[in-house]
mmCIF file of C-alpha atoms and ligand atoms in Angstrom:
data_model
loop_
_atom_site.group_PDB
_atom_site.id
_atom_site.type_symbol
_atom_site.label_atom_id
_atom_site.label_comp_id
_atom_site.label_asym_id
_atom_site.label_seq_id
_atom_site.Cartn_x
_atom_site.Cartn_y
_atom_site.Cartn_z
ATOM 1 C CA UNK U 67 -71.046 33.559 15.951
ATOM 2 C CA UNK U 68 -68.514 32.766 13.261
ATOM 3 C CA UNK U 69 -69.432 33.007 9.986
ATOM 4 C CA UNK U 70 -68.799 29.390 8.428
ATOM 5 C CA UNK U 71 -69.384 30.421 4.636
ATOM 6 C CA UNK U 72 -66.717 33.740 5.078
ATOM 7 C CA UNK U 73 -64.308 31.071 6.625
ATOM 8 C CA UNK U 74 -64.425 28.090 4.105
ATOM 9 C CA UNK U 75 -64.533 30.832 1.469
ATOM 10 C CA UNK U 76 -61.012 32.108 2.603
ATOM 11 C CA UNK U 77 -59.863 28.792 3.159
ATOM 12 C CA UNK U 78 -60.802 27.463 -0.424
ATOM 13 C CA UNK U 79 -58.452 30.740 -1.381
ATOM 14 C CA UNK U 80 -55.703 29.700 0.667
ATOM 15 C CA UNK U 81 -55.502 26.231 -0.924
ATOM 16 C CA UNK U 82 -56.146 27.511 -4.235
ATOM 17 C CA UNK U 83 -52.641 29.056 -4.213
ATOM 18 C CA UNK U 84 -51.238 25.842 -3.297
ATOM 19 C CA UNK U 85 -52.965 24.171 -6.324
ATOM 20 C CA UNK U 86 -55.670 21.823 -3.730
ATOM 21 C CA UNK U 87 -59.045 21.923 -4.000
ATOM 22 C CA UNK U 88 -61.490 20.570 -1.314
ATOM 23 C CA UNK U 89 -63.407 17.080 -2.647
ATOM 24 C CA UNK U 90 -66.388 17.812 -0.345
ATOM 25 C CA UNK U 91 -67.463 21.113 -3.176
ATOM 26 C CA UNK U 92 -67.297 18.517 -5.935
ATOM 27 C CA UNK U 93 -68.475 15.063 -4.576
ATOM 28 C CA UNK U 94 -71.610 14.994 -5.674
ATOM 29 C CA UNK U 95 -70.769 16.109 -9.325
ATOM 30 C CA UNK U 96 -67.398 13.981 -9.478
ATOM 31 C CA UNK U 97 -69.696 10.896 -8.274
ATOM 32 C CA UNK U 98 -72.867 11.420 -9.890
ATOM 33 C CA UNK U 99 -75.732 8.581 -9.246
ATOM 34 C CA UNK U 100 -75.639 7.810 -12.822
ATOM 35 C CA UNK U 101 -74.008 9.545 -16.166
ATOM 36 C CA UNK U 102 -74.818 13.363 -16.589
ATOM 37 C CA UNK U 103 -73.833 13.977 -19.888
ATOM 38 C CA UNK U 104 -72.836 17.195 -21.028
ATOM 39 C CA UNK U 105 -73.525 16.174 -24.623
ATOM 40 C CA UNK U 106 -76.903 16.467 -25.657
ATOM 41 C CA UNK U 107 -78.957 15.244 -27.968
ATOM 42 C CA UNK U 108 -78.826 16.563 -31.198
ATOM 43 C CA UNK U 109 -79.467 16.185 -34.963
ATOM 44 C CA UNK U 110 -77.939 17.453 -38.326
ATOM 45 C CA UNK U 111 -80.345 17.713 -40.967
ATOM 46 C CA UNK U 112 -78.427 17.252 -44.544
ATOM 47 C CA UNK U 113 -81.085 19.162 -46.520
ATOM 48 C CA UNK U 114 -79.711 22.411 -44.339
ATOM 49 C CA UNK U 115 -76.072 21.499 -44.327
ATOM 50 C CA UNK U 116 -75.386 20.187 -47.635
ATOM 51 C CA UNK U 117 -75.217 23.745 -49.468
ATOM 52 C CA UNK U 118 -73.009 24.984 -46.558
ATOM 53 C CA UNK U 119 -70.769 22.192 -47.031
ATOM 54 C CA UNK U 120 -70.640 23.056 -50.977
ATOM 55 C CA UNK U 121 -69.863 26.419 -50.038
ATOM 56 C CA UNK U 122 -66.547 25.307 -48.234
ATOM 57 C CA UNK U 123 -65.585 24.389 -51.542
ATOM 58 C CA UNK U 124 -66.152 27.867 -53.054
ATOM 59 C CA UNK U 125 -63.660 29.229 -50.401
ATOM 60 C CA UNK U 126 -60.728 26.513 -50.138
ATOM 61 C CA UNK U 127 -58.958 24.137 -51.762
ATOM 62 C CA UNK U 128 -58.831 20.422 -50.520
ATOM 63 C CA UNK U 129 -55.229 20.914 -50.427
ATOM 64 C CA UNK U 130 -54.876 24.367 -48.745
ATOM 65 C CA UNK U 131 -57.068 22.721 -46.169
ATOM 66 C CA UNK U 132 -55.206 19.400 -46.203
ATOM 67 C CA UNK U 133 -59.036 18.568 -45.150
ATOM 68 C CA UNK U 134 -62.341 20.191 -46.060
ATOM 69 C CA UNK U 135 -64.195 19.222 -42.847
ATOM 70 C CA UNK U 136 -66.832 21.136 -41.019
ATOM 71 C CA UNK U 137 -67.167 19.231 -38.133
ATOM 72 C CA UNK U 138 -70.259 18.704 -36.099
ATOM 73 C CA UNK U 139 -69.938 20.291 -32.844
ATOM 74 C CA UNK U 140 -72.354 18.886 -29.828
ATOM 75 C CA UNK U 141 -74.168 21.790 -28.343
ATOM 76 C CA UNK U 142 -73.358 20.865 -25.132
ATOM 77 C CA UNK U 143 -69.668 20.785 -25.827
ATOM 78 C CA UNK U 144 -68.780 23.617 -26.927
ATOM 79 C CA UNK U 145 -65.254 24.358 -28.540
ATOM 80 C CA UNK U 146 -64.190 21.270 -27.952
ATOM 81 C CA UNK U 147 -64.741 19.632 -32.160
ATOM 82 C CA UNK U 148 -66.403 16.900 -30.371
ATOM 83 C CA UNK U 149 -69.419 15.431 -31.067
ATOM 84 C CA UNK U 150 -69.418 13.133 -27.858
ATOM 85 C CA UNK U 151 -66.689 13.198 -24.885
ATOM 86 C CA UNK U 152 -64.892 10.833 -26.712
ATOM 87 C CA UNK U 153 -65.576 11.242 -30.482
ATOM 88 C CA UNK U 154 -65.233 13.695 -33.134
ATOM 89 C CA UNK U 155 -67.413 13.778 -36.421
ATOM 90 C CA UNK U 156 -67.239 15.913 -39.910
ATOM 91 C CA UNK U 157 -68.667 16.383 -43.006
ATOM 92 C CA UNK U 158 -65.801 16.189 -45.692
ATOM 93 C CA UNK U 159 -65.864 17.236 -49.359
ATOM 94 C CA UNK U 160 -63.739 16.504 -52.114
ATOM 95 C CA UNK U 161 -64.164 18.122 -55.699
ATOM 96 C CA UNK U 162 -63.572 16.918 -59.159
ATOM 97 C CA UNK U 163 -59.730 16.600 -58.958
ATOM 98 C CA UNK U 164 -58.238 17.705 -55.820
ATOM 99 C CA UNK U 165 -56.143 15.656 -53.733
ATOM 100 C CA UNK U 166 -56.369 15.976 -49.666
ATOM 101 C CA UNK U 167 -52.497 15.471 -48.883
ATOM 102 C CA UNK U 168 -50.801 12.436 -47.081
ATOM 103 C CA UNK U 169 -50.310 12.281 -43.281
ATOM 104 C CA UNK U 170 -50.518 9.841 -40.801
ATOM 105 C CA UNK U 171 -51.425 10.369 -37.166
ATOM 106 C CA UNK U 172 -52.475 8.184 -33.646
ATOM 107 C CA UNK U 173 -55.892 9.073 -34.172
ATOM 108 C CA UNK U 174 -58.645 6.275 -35.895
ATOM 109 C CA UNK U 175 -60.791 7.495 -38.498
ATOM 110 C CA UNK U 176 -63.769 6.470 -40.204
ATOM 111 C CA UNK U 177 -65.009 7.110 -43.384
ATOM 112 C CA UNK U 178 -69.285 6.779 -44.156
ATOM 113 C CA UNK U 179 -69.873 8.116 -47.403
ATOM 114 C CA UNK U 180 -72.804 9.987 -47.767
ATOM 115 C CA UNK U 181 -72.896 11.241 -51.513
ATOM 116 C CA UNK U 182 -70.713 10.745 -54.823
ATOM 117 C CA UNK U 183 -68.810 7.720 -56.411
ATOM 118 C CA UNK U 184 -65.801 9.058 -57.767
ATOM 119 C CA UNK U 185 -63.729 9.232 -55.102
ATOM 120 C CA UNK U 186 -61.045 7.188 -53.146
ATOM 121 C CA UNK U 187 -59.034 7.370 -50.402
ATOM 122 C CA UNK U 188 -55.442 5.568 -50.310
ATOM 123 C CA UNK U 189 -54.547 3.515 -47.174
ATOM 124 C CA UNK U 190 -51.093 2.013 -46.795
ATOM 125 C CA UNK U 191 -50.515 1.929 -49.992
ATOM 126 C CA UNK U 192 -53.733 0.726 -51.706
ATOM 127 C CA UNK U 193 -56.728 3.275 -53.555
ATOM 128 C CA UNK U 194 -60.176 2.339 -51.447
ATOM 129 C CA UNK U 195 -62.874 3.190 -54.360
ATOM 130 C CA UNK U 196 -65.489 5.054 -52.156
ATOM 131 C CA UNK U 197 -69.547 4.296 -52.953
ATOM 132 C CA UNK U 198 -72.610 5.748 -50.604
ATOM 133 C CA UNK U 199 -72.903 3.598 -47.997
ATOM 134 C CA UNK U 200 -69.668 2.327 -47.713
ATOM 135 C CA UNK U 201 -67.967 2.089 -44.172
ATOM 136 C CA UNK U 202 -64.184 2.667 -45.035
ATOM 137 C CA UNK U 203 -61.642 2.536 -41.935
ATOM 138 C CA UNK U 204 -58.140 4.575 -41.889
ATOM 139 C CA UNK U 205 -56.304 2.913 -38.771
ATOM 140 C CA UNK U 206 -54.373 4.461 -36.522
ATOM 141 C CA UNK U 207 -50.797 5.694 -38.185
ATOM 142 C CA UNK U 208 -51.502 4.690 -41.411
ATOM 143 C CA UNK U 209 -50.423 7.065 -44.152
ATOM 144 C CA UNK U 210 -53.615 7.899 -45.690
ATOM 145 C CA UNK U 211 -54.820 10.647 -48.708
ATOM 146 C CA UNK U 212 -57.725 11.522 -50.397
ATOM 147 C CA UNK U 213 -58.173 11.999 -54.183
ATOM 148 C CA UNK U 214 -61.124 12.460 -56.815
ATOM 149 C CA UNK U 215 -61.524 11.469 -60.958
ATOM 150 C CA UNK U 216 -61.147 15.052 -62.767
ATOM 151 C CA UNK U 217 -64.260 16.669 -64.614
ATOM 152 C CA UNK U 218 -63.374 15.533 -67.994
ATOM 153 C CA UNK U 219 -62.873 11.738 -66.373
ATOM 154 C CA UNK U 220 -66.538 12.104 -64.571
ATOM 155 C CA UNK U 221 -65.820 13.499 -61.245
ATOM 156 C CA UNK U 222 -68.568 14.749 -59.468
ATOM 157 C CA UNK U 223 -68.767 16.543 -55.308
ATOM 158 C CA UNK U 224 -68.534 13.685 -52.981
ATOM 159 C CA UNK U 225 -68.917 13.832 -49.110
ATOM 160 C CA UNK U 226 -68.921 11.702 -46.561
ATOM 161 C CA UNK U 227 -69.082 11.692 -42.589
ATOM 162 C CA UNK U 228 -65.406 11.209 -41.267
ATOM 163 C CA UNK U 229 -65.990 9.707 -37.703
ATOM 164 C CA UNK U 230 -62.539 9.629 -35.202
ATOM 165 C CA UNK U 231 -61.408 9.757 -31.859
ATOM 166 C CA UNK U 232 -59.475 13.292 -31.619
ATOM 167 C CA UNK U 233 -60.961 14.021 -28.799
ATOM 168 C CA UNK U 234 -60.395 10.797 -26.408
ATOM 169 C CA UNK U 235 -56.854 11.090 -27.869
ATOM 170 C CA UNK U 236 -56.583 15.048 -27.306
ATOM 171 C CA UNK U 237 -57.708 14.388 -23.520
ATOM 172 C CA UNK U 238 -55.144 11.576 -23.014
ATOM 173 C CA UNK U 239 -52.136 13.487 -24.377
ATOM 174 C CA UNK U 240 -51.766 10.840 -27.449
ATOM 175 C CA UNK U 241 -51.525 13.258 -30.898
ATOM 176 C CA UNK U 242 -48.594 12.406 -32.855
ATOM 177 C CA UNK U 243 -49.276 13.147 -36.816
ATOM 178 C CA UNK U 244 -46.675 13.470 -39.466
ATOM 179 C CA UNK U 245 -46.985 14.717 -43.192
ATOM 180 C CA UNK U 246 -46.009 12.530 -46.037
ATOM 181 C CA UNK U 247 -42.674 13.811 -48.234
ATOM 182 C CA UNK U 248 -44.758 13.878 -51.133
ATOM 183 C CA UNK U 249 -48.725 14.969 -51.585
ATOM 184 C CA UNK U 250 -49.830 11.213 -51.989
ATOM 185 C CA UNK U 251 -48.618 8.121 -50.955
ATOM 186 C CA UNK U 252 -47.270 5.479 -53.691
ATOM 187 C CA UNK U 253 -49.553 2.539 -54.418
ATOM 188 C CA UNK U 254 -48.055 -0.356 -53.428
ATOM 189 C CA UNK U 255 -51.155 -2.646 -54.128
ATOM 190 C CA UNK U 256 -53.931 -2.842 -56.390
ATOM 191 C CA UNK U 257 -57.509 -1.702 -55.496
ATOM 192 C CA UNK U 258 -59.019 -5.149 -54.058
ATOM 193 C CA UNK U 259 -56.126 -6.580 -52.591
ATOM 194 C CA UNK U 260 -57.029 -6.451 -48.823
ATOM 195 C CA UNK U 261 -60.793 -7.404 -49.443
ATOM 196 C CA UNK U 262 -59.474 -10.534 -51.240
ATOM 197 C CA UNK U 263 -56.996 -11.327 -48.409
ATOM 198 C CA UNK U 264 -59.469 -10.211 -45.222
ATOM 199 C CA UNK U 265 -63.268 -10.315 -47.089
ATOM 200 C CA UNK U 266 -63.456 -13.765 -47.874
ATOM 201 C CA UNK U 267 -63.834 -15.743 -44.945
ATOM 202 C CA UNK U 268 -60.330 -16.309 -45.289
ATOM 203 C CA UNK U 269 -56.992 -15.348 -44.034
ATOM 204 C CA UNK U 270 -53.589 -15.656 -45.843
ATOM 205 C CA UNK U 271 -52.359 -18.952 -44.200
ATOM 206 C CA UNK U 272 -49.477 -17.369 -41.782
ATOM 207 C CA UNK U 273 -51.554 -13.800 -41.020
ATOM 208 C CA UNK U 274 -50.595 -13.052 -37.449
ATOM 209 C CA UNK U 275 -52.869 -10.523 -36.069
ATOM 210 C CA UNK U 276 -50.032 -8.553 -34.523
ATOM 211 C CA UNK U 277 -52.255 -5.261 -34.343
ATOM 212 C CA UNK U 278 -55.617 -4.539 -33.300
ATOM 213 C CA UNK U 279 -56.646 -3.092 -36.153
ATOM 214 C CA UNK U 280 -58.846 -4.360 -39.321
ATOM 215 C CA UNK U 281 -56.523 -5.423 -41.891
ATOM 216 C CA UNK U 282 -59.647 -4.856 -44.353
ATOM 217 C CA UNK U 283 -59.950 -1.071 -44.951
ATOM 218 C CA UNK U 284 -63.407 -1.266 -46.594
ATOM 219 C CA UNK U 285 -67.021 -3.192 -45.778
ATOM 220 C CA UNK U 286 -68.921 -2.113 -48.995
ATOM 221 C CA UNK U 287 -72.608 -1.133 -48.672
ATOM 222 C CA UNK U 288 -73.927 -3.750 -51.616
ATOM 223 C CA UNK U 289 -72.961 -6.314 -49.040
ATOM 224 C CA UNK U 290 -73.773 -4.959 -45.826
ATOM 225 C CA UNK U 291 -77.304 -4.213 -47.500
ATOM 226 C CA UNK U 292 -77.481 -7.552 -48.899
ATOM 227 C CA UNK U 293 -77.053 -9.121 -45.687
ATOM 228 C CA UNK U 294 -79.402 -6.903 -43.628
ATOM 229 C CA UNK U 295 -81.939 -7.915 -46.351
ATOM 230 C CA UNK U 296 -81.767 -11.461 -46.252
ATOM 231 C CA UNK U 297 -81.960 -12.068 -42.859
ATOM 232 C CA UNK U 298 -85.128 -9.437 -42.624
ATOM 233 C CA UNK U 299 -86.688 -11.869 -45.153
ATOM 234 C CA UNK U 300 -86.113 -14.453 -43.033
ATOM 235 C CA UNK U 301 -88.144 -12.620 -40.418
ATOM 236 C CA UNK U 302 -85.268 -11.882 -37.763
ATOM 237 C CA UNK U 303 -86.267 -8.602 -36.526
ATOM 238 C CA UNK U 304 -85.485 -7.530 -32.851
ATOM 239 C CA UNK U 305 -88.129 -5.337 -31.325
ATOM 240 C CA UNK U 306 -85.452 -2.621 -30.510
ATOM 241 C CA UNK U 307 -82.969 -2.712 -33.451
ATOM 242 C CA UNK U 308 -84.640 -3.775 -36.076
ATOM 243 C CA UNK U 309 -82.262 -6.067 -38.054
ATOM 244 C CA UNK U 310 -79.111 -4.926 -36.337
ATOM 245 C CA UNK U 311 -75.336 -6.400 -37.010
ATOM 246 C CA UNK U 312 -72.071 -5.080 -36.126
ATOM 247 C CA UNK U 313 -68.703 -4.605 -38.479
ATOM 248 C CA UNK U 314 -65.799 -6.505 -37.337
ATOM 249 C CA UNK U 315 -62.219 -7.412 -38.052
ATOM 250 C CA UNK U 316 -62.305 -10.354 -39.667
ATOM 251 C CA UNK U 317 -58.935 -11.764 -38.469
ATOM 252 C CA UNK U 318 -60.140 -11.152 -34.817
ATOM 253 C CA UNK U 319 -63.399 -11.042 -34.413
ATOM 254 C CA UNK U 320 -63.742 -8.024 -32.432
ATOM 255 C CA UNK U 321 -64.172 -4.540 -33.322
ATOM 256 C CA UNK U 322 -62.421 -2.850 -36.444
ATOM 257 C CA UNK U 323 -60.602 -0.107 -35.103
ATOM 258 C CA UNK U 324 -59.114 -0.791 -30.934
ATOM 259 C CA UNK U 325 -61.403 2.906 -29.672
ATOM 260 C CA UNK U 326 -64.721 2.813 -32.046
ATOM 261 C CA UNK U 327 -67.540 0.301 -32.656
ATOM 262 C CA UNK U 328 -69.653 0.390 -36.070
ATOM 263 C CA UNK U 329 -73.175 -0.865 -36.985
ATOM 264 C CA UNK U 330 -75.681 -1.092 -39.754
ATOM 265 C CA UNK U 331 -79.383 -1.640 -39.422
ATOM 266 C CA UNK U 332 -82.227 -2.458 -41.505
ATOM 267 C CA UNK U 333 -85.613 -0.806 -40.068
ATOM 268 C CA UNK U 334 -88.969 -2.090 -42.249
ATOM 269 C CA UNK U 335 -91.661 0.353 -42.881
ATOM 270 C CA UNK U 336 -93.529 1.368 -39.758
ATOM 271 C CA UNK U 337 -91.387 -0.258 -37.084
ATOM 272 C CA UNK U 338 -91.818 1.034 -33.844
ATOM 273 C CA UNK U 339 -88.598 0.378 -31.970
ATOM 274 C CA UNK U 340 -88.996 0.065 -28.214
ATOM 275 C CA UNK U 341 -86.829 2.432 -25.752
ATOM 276 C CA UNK U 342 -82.682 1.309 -24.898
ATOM 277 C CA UNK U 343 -79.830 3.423 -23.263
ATOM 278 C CA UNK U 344 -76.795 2.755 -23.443
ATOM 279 C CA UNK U 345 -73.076 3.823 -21.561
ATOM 280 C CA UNK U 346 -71.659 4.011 -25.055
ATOM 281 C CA UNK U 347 -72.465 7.272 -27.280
ATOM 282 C CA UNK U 348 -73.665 6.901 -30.613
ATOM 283 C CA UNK U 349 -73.764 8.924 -33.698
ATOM 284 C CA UNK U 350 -76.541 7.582 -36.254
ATOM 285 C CA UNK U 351 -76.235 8.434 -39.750
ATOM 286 C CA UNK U 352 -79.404 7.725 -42.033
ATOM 287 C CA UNK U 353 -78.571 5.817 -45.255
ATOM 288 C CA UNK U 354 -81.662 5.024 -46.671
ATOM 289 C CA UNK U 355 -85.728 5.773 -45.412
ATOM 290 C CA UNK U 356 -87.372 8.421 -42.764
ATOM 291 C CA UNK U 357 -88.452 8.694 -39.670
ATOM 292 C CA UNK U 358 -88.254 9.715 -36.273
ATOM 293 C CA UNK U 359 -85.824 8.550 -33.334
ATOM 294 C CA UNK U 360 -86.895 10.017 -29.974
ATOM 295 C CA UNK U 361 -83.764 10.264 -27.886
ATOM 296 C CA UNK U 362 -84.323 11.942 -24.903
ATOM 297 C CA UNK U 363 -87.022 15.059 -24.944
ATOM 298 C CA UNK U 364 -86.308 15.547 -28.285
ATOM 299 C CA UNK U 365 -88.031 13.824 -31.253
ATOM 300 C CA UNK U 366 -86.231 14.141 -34.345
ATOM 301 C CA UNK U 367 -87.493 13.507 -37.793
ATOM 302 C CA UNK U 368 -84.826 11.680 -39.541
ATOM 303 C CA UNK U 369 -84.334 10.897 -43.256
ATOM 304 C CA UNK U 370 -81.407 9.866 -45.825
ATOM 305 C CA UNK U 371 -78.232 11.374 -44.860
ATOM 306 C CA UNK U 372 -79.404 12.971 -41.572
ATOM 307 C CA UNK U 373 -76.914 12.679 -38.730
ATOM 308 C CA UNK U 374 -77.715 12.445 -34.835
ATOM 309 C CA UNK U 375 -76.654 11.866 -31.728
ATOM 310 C CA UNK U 376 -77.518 10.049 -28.407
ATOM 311 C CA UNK U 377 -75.503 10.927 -25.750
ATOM 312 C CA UNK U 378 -74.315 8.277 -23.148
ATOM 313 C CA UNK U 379 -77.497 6.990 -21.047
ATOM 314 C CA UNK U 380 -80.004 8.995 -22.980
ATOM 315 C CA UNK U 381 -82.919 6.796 -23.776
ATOM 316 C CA UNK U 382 -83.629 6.069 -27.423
ATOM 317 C CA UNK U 383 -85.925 4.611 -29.621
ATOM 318 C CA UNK U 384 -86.479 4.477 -33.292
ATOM 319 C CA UNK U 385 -89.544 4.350 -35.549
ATOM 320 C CA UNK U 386 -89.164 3.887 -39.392
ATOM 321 C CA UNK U 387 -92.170 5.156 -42.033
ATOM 322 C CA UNK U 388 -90.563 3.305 -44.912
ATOM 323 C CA UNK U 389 -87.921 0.666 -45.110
ATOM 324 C CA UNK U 390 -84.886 2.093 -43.413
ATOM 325 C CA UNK U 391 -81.288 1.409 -43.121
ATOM 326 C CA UNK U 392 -78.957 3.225 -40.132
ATOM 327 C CA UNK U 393 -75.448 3.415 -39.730
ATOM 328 C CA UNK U 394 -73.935 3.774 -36.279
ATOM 329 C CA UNK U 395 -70.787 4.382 -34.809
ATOM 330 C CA UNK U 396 -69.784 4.861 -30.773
ATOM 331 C CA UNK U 397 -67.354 4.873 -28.008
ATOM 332 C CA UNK U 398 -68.165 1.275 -26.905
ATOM 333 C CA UNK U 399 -64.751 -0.044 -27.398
ATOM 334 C CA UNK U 400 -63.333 2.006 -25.192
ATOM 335 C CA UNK U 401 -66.481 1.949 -22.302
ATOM 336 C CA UNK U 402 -66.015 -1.875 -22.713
ATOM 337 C CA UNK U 403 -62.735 -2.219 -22.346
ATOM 338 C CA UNK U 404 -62.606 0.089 -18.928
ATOM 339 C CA UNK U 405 -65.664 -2.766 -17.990
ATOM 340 C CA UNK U 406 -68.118 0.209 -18.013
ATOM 341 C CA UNK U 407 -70.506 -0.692 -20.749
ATOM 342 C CA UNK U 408 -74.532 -0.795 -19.406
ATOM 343 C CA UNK U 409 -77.428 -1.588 -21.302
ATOM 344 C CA UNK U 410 -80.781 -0.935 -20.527
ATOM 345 C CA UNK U 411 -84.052 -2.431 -22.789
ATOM 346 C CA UNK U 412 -86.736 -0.365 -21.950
HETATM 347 C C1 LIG D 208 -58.037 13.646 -40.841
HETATM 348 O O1 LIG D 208 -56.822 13.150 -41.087
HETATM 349 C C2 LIG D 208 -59.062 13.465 -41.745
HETATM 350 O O2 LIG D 208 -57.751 12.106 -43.153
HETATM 351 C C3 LIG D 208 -60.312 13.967 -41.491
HETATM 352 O O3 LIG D 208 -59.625 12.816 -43.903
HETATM 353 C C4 LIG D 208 -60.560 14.675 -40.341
HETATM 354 C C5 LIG D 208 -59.774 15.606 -38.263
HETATM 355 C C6 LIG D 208 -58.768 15.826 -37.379
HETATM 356 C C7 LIG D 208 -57.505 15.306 -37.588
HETATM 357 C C8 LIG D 208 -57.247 14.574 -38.719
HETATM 358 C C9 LIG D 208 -58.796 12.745 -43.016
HETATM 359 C C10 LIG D 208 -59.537 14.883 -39.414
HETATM 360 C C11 LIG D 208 -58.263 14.365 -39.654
#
């Protein structure tokens, strides 16, 4: 009797040298009957991170960095300074008068700022005050630097989540960056200008939308608040989101940045949110109120300034013990545009 398993072994080596693999080992994982994510739930808690974050700022500067990140690494991704397949997220601090340098690179970034109001960020060519809350976009190529008001002016620690696409873009062979001649960028435009252009409901009367990109680089959290308020008082409230709305660019319509989607809901004291999965992989970031999202096995116990994750096709649901407000960011640009994105309301 020949020994099948000795002779497919020695086969598989044979091919191996000629750089071929044989499908039938792999089908079933290549093919799975639905998504198997490697990513796993998991959850940040910021009363346990926060002092390691200050730390960072005991042992570099922001501009021997270029940035003070720790990034959140998924525990089922090892190595790989993603927090989903397709999405990369940090914690980044900025001190009393430091400057994070210019550069410019392919990737998108977000900005959600957790804590701190003295900050801004400068994006092609205009100073983006940064407040808690706000949702602050640095598109793709866009010369972009951080700074923060000295002590003596009222500077104070602030950190927020910085939320990108390295690692879609690192898997796809895309990274281009380059640094800026000088350590920040010129302002070309005062503080306000693109929310008066883009904010309005308004346009300037021949805007082309020649990019995909947002030409509004901030969605403040006074407004975003105020709207998620008003329509909860007018008793809109879905049984699975809550009162849930999603950014956009205004001169489009469709998402701010072409590779990640961003939310904000309002949750009202003891909502029970019903059970959803999605293709797309989210990253929640608490704002304001506790309590506990179930996302998979795991319950968490949320509360302001936590950060989690639901991996793609994990269930989820969310339940709020006070009024609670939840911003979100995912891949679904991307699973939408490949005509991948499924829902499921549980
Ligand atoms: C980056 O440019 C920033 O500009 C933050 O603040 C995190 C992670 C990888 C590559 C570039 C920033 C980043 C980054």
């Amino acid at each position: 009797m020949t020994d099948v398993k000795a002779d497919r072994a020695a086969y598989y080596g044979q091919i191996k040298h000629r750089n071929m693999a044989p499908l039938w080992e792999s089908l079933h994982n290549l093919v799975p009957p639905q998504p198997r994510p490697q990513a796993r739930p998991a959850i940040w808690k910021y009363a346990e991170v926060r002092d390691l974050v200050m730390q960072s700022g005991g042992l570099i500067t922001a501009e021997e960095a270029v940035r003070r990140v720790l990034f959140l690494e998924n525990p089922g991704l090892p190595d790989k300074a993603s927090i989903t397949p397709a999405l990369y997220a940090g914690l980044q601090l900025i001190l009393p008068g430091e400057i994070a340098p210019s550069h410019r690179h392919t990737q998108s970034a977000l900005r959600f700022i957790l804590e701190g109001s003295t900050a801004y960020t400068a994006v092609d060519g205009e100073r983006v005050p940064m407040q808690p809350g706000d949702f602050i976009i640095t598109p793709s190529w866009t010369w972009h630097d951080h700074g923060n008001k000295t002590e003596e002016d009222g500077g104070e620690p602030v950190i927020w989540l910085d939320g990108l696409d390295i690692p879609i873009v690192y898997q796809l062979d895309q990274g281009f960056a380059e640094n800026y001649p000088g350590k920040v960028q010129p302002v070309q435009r005062e503080s306000g200008d693109s929310a008066a252009r883009y904010a309005q409901n308004m346009l300037p009367v021949r805007h082309v939308a020649s990019n995909p990109t947002s030409p509004l680089f901030s969605y403040p959290y006074d407004r975003t608040r105020e709207a998620l308020d008003t329509l909860y008082r007018h008793g809109e409230v879905d049984q699975w989101d809550g009162v849930k709305l999603k950014f956009i660019n205004p001169a489009t319509g469709s998402w701010p940045m072409p590779t990640m989607a961003t939310f904000m809901q309002f949750l009202p004291a003891r909502f029970r949110g019903r059970q959803y999965r999605t293709t797309d992989a989210t990253v929640y970031s608490v704002v304001e109120g506790s309590g506990v999202a179930k996302v998979g096995d795991r319950t968490f116990e949320f509360a302001a300034k936590d950060i989690f994750v639901v991996p793609s096709w994990v269930t989820v649901s969310l339940d709020a013990d006070v009024d609670s407000v939840i911003f979100s960011y995912s891949d679904r640009p991307i699973v939408s545009a490949l005509n991948l994105l499924r829902e499921e309301r549980i």
